[in-house]
């Protein structure tokens, strides 16, 4: 089973609209972290936002917020007031602290977001 | 620029040749990671170092791949006898030690490898 599932391969959104990118995850760990990264065509992975499994409040960073629903194991990224520069690939990732396997991040397959003027 | 830097950014090589990529992490970070990303996929973990010690290697890292971090600062990833299937972007990242899950991992811009 995939650990990170992003069900939207691509999305088109009008500029200035809000957009929600879906992410569900699978883990048996109690302690874990969820991350969102943006990857423009240049290739660099840009960190956007982080949510810890014990955080009771949803994380926010500027126009980015993370809608964390622990019971449903979902961690959707919300971008408010989208801009043309938001067009990029977006990856959801998880880091499991106590589990075995890689200490690094496990990524989903990504969502290609295109903002239209 | 104090971010993660990688060199070269692009490399085209003939099948069978060896290639080496270099990564300079953020200076105060003691963990360094290598990932591989192929077209249409998310990055996949290859290996990571804490200081100079290589603590984990993915099964994706075949015997043709070797990574080093000799002084706990920069790292190199060498691919010997390259194959066309090695064509990918190789991403380096760094972070502080993971005392909890929240230590953010920062990535470089990646090194694109094309094997012809």
Short mmCIF file of C-alpha atoms in Angstrom, two decimals:
data_model
loop_
_atom_site.label_atom_id
_atom_site.label_comp_id
_atom_site.label_asym_id
_atom_site.label_seq_id
_atom_site.Cartn_x
_atom_site.Cartn_y
_atom_site.Cartn_z
CA UNK A 1 0.00 0.00 0.00
CA UNK A 2 1.20 3.49 -0.79
CA UNK A 3 2.12 5.56 2.19
CA UNK A 4 1.23 8.87 0.56
CA UNK A 5 -1.61 9.17 -1.93
CA UNK A 6 -2.28 12.26 -4.02
CA UNK A 7 -5.35 11.60 -6.12
CA UNK A 8 -5.21 14.68 -8.33
CA UNK A 9 -2.59 14.29 -11.07
CA UNK A 10 -3.39 17.74 -12.40
CA UNK A 11 -5.53 20.76 -11.59
CA UNK A 12 -6.47 23.95 -13.42
CA UNK A 13 -7.50 26.89 -11.24
CA UNK A 14 -8.40 30.47 -12.04
CA UNK A 15 -6.08 33.11 -10.65
CA UNK A 16 -7.17 34.51 -7.27
CA UNK A 17 -9.28 31.49 -6.44
CA UNK A 18 -8.49 29.22 -3.50
CA UNK A 19 -7.30 25.72 -4.27
CA UNK A 20 -7.19 22.54 -2.21
CA UNK A 21 -4.66 19.81 -3.00
CA UNK A 22 -5.55 16.43 -1.54
CA UNK A 23 -3.22 14.15 0.38
CA UNK A 24 -3.95 11.01 2.37
CA UNK A 25 -1.36 9.00 4.22
CA UNK A 26 -0.92 5.62 5.78
CA UNK A 27 1.10 4.97 8.91
CA UNK A 28 0.87 2.96 12.10
CA UNK A 29 3.18 5.36 13.93
CA UNK A 30 1.79 7.68 16.57
CA UNK A 31 4.49 10.28 15.92
CA UNK A 32 4.98 11.52 12.41
CA UNK A 33 5.29 14.69 10.40
CA UNK A 34 3.58 15.80 7.23
CA UNK A 35 5.16 18.18 4.75
CA UNK A 36 4.21 19.92 1.55
CA UNK A 37 6.78 20.90 -1.05
CA UNK A 38 6.48 22.92 -4.24
CA UNK A 39 8.59 21.99 -7.25
CA UNK A 40 8.67 24.53 -10.10
CA UNK A 41 10.03 23.57 -13.49
CA UNK A 42 13.54 24.47 -12.35
CA UNK A 43 13.51 21.34 -10.20
CA UNK A 44 14.18 22.67 -6.71
CA UNK A 45 11.97 21.29 -3.96
CA UNK A 46 10.73 24.27 -1.95
CA UNK A 47 9.45 23.62 1.56
CA UNK A 48 5.99 25.11 2.13
CA UNK A 49 4.46 23.89 5.37
CA UNK A 50 4.77 21.28 8.12
CA UNK A 51 2.22 19.59 10.42
CA UNK A 52 3.17 17.37 13.33
CA UNK A 53 0.93 14.50 14.28
CA UNK A 54 0.50 15.88 17.80
CA UNK A 55 -0.23 19.44 16.69
CA UNK A 56 -3.81 20.26 17.58
CA UNK A 57 -4.07 23.29 15.36
CA UNK A 58 -3.80 23.31 11.61
CA UNK A 59 -0.52 24.74 10.37
CA UNK A 60 -0.52 28.01 8.44
CA UNK A 61 2.26 29.79 6.53
CA UNK A 62 1.15 32.92 4.73
CA UNK A 63 -1.21 31.89 1.95
CA UNK A 64 -0.68 28.21 2.72
CA UNK A 65 -2.63 26.24 5.28
CA UNK A 66 -2.79 22.56 6.00
CA UNK A 67 -6.17 21.00 6.67
CA UNK A 68 -5.15 18.18 9.01
CA UNK A 69 -7.78 15.53 9.74
CA UNK A 70 -5.99 12.91 11.79
CA UNK A 71 -8.83 10.39 12.05
CA UNK A 72 -9.21 10.40 8.28
CA UNK A 73 -5.44 10.45 7.76
CA UNK A 74 -5.63 13.38 5.44
CA UNK A 75 -3.42 16.45 5.16
CA UNK A 76 -4.76 18.65 2.41
CA UNK A 77 -2.92 21.80 1.35
CA UNK A 78 -5.02 24.93 0.88
CA UNK A 79 -3.63 27.83 -1.11
CA UNK A 80 -5.64 31.01 -0.75
CA UNK A 81 -5.80 33.69 -3.43
CA UNK A 82 -3.82 31.72 -6.00
CA UNK A 83 -1.24 33.50 -8.14
CA UNK A 84 0.28 32.70 -11.52
CA UNK A 85 3.56 31.93 -9.76
CA UNK A 86 1.87 29.09 -7.86
CA UNK A 87 1.89 26.99 -11.01
CA UNK A 88 4.13 24.03 -10.19
CA UNK A 89 4.18 20.43 -8.99
CA UNK A 90 3.13 20.00 -5.38
CA UNK A 91 4.24 17.05 -3.31
CA UNK A 92 2.91 15.78 -0.02
CA UNK A 93 5.44 13.89 2.11
CA UNK A 94 5.59 12.10 5.44
CA UNK A 95 8.32 11.47 7.95
CA UNK A 96 7.82 8.66 10.45
CA UNK A 97 9.85 9.05 13.60
CA UNK A 98 9.58 5.68 15.25
CA UNK A 99 9.01 3.40 12.30
CA UNK A 100 11.60 1.43 10.47
CA UNK A 101 12.85 2.19 7.02
CA UNK A 102 14.17 5.44 5.71
CA UNK A 103 14.66 8.29 8.10
CA UNK A 104 13.91 10.66 5.30
CA UNK A 105 10.69 11.60 3.65
CA UNK A 106 8.25 9.42 1.74
CA UNK A 107 6.67 11.39 -1.09
CA UNK A 108 3.44 11.09 -3.03
CA UNK A 109 3.36 11.25 -6.81
CA UNK A 110 2.47 14.90 -6.84
CA UNK A 111 -0.20 17.19 -8.25
CA UNK A 112 0.53 19.44 -11.20
CA UNK A 113 -1.19 22.75 -10.48
CA UNK A 114 -1.72 25.25 -13.26
CA UNK A 115 -3.04 28.70 -12.45
CA UNK A 116 -4.87 30.33 -15.33
CA UNK A 117 -5.16 34.12 -15.73
CA UNK B 1 23.45 31.84 -0.84
CA UNK B 2 23.30 29.61 2.22
CA UNK B 3 21.01 26.91 0.85
CA UNK B 4 21.84 23.41 -0.35
CA UNK B 5 23.93 23.54 -3.50
CA UNK B 6 24.54 20.80 -6.03
CA UNK B 7 27.02 20.42 -8.85
CA UNK B 8 26.79 19.86 -11.73
CA UNK B 9 23.22 20.86 -12.42
CA UNK B 10 23.13 18.89 -15.65
CA UNK B 11 25.18 15.96 -16.87
CA UNK B 12 24.94 14.00 -20.10
CA UNK B 13 27.03 10.87 -20.21
CA UNK B 14 27.44 7.80 -22.34
CA UNK B 15 26.28 4.46 -21.05
CA UNK B 16 29.05 2.72 -19.16
CA UNK B 17 30.77 5.90 -17.99
CA UNK B 18 31.10 6.91 -14.35
CA UNK B 19 29.59 10.12 -13.02
CA UNK B 20 29.96 11.95 -9.73
CA UNK B 21 27.67 14.53 -8.18
CA UNK B 22 28.58 16.84 -5.34
CA UNK B 23 26.35 18.31 -2.66
CA UNK B 24 27.11 21.08 -0.20
CA UNK B 25 24.48 21.13 2.56
CA UNK B 26 23.40 24.03 4.72
CA UNK B 27 26.43 24.55 6.91
CA UNK B 28 24.92 23.90 10.34
CA UNK B 29 22.99 20.80 9.25
CA UNK B 30 24.42 17.46 10.32
CA UNK B 31 22.13 15.25 8.25
CA UNK B 32 22.46 14.92 4.51
CA UNK B 33 20.15 12.96 2.22
CA UNK B 34 20.22 11.79 -1.37
CA UNK B 35 17.02 11.25 -3.33
CA UNK B 36 16.32 10.24 -6.90
CA UNK B 37 13.39 11.56 -8.92
CA UNK B 38 12.25 10.22 -12.27
CA UNK B 39 9.77 11.90 -14.58
CA UNK B 40 6.24 11.98 -13.22
CA UNK B 41 7.21 10.63 -9.82
CA UNK B 42 7.96 12.03 -6.41
CA UNK B 43 11.49 11.83 -5.04
CA UNK B 44 12.61 8.44 -3.71
CA UNK B 45 14.98 8.10 -0.80
CA UNK B 46 18.43 6.68 -1.59
CA UNK B 47 20.61 7.19 1.46
CA UNK B 48 21.44 9.53 4.30
CA UNK B 49 24.34 10.55 6.50
CA UNK B 50 24.56 11.86 9.99
CA UNK B 51 27.83 13.73 10.06
CA UNK B 52 30.23 11.43 8.21
CA UNK B 53 28.40 8.19 9.00
CA UNK B 54 26.17 6.65 6.35
CA UNK B 55 23.27 5.38 8.45
CA UNK B 56 20.85 3.98 5.93
CA UNK B 57 20.74 2.91 2.32
CA UNK B 58 17.65 2.18 0.28
CA UNK B 59 17.39 -1.02 -1.72
CA UNK B 60 17.24 1.33 -4.72
CA UNK B 61 20.95 1.98 -4.18
CA UNK B 62 22.58 -0.75 -6.24
CA UNK B 63 26.23 -1.75 -5.97
CA UNK B 64 27.03 0.69 -8.76
CA UNK B 65 26.10 3.59 -6.51
CA UNK B 66 28.32 4.87 -3.75
CA UNK B 67 27.96 7.91 -1.54
CA UNK B 68 30.47 9.49 0.78
CA UNK B 69 30.61 12.34 3.22
CA UNK B 70 34.23 12.20 4.30
CA UNK B 71 34.41 15.12 6.71
CA UNK B 72 30.78 15.44 7.60
CA UNK B 73 30.33 18.44 5.35
CA UNK B 74 29.93 18.02 1.58
CA UNK B 75 28.91 14.71 0.03
CA UNK B 76 29.50 12.96 -3.26
CA UNK B 77 27.30 10.46 -5.07
CA UNK B 78 29.07 8.35 -7.65
CA UNK B 79 27.40 6.13 -10.20
CA UNK B 80 29.66 3.61 -11.89
CA UNK B 81 29.00 2.00 -15.27
CA UNK B 82 25.93 4.13 -15.85
CA UNK B 83 22.85 2.63 -17.47
CA UNK B 84 20.01 4.35 -19.27
CA UNK B 85 17.75 3.58 -16.32
CA UNK B 86 19.93 5.82 -14.17
CA UNK B 87 18.64 8.86 -16.05
CA UNK B 88 16.90 10.92 -13.39
CA UNK B 89 17.28 13.97 -11.22
CA UNK B 90 19.40 13.40 -8.13
CA UNK B 91 18.36 15.61 -5.26
CA UNK B 92 20.42 16.37 -2.21
CA UNK B 93 18.87 17.62 1.01
CA UNK B 94 19.95 18.47 4.53
CA UNK B 95 18.47 18.94 7.99
CA UNK B 96 19.24 18.93 11.67
CA UNK B 97 19.13 15.61 13.46
CA UNK B 98 15.61 14.31 13.70
CA UNK B 99 14.90 14.56 17.39
CA UNK B 100 11.31 14.78 16.32
CA UNK B 101 9.54 14.56 13.04
CA UNK B 102 9.50 18.27 12.50
CA UNK B 103 13.06 19.03 11.50
CA UNK B 104 12.49 20.34 8.02
CA UNK B 105 14.48 18.81 5.21
CA UNK B 106 15.75 21.43 2.76
CA UNK B 107 16.51 20.46 -0.80
CA UNK B 108 18.96 21.64 -3.41
CA UNK B 109 18.06 22.30 -7.03
CA UNK B 110 19.02 18.83 -8.12
CA UNK B 111 21.43 17.35 -10.63
CA UNK B 112 19.88 16.12 -13.84
CA UNK B 113 21.52 13.03 -15.30
CA UNK B 114 20.91 11.85 -18.85
CA UNK B 115 22.54 8.60 -19.94
CA UNK B 116 22.68 8.15 -23.71
#
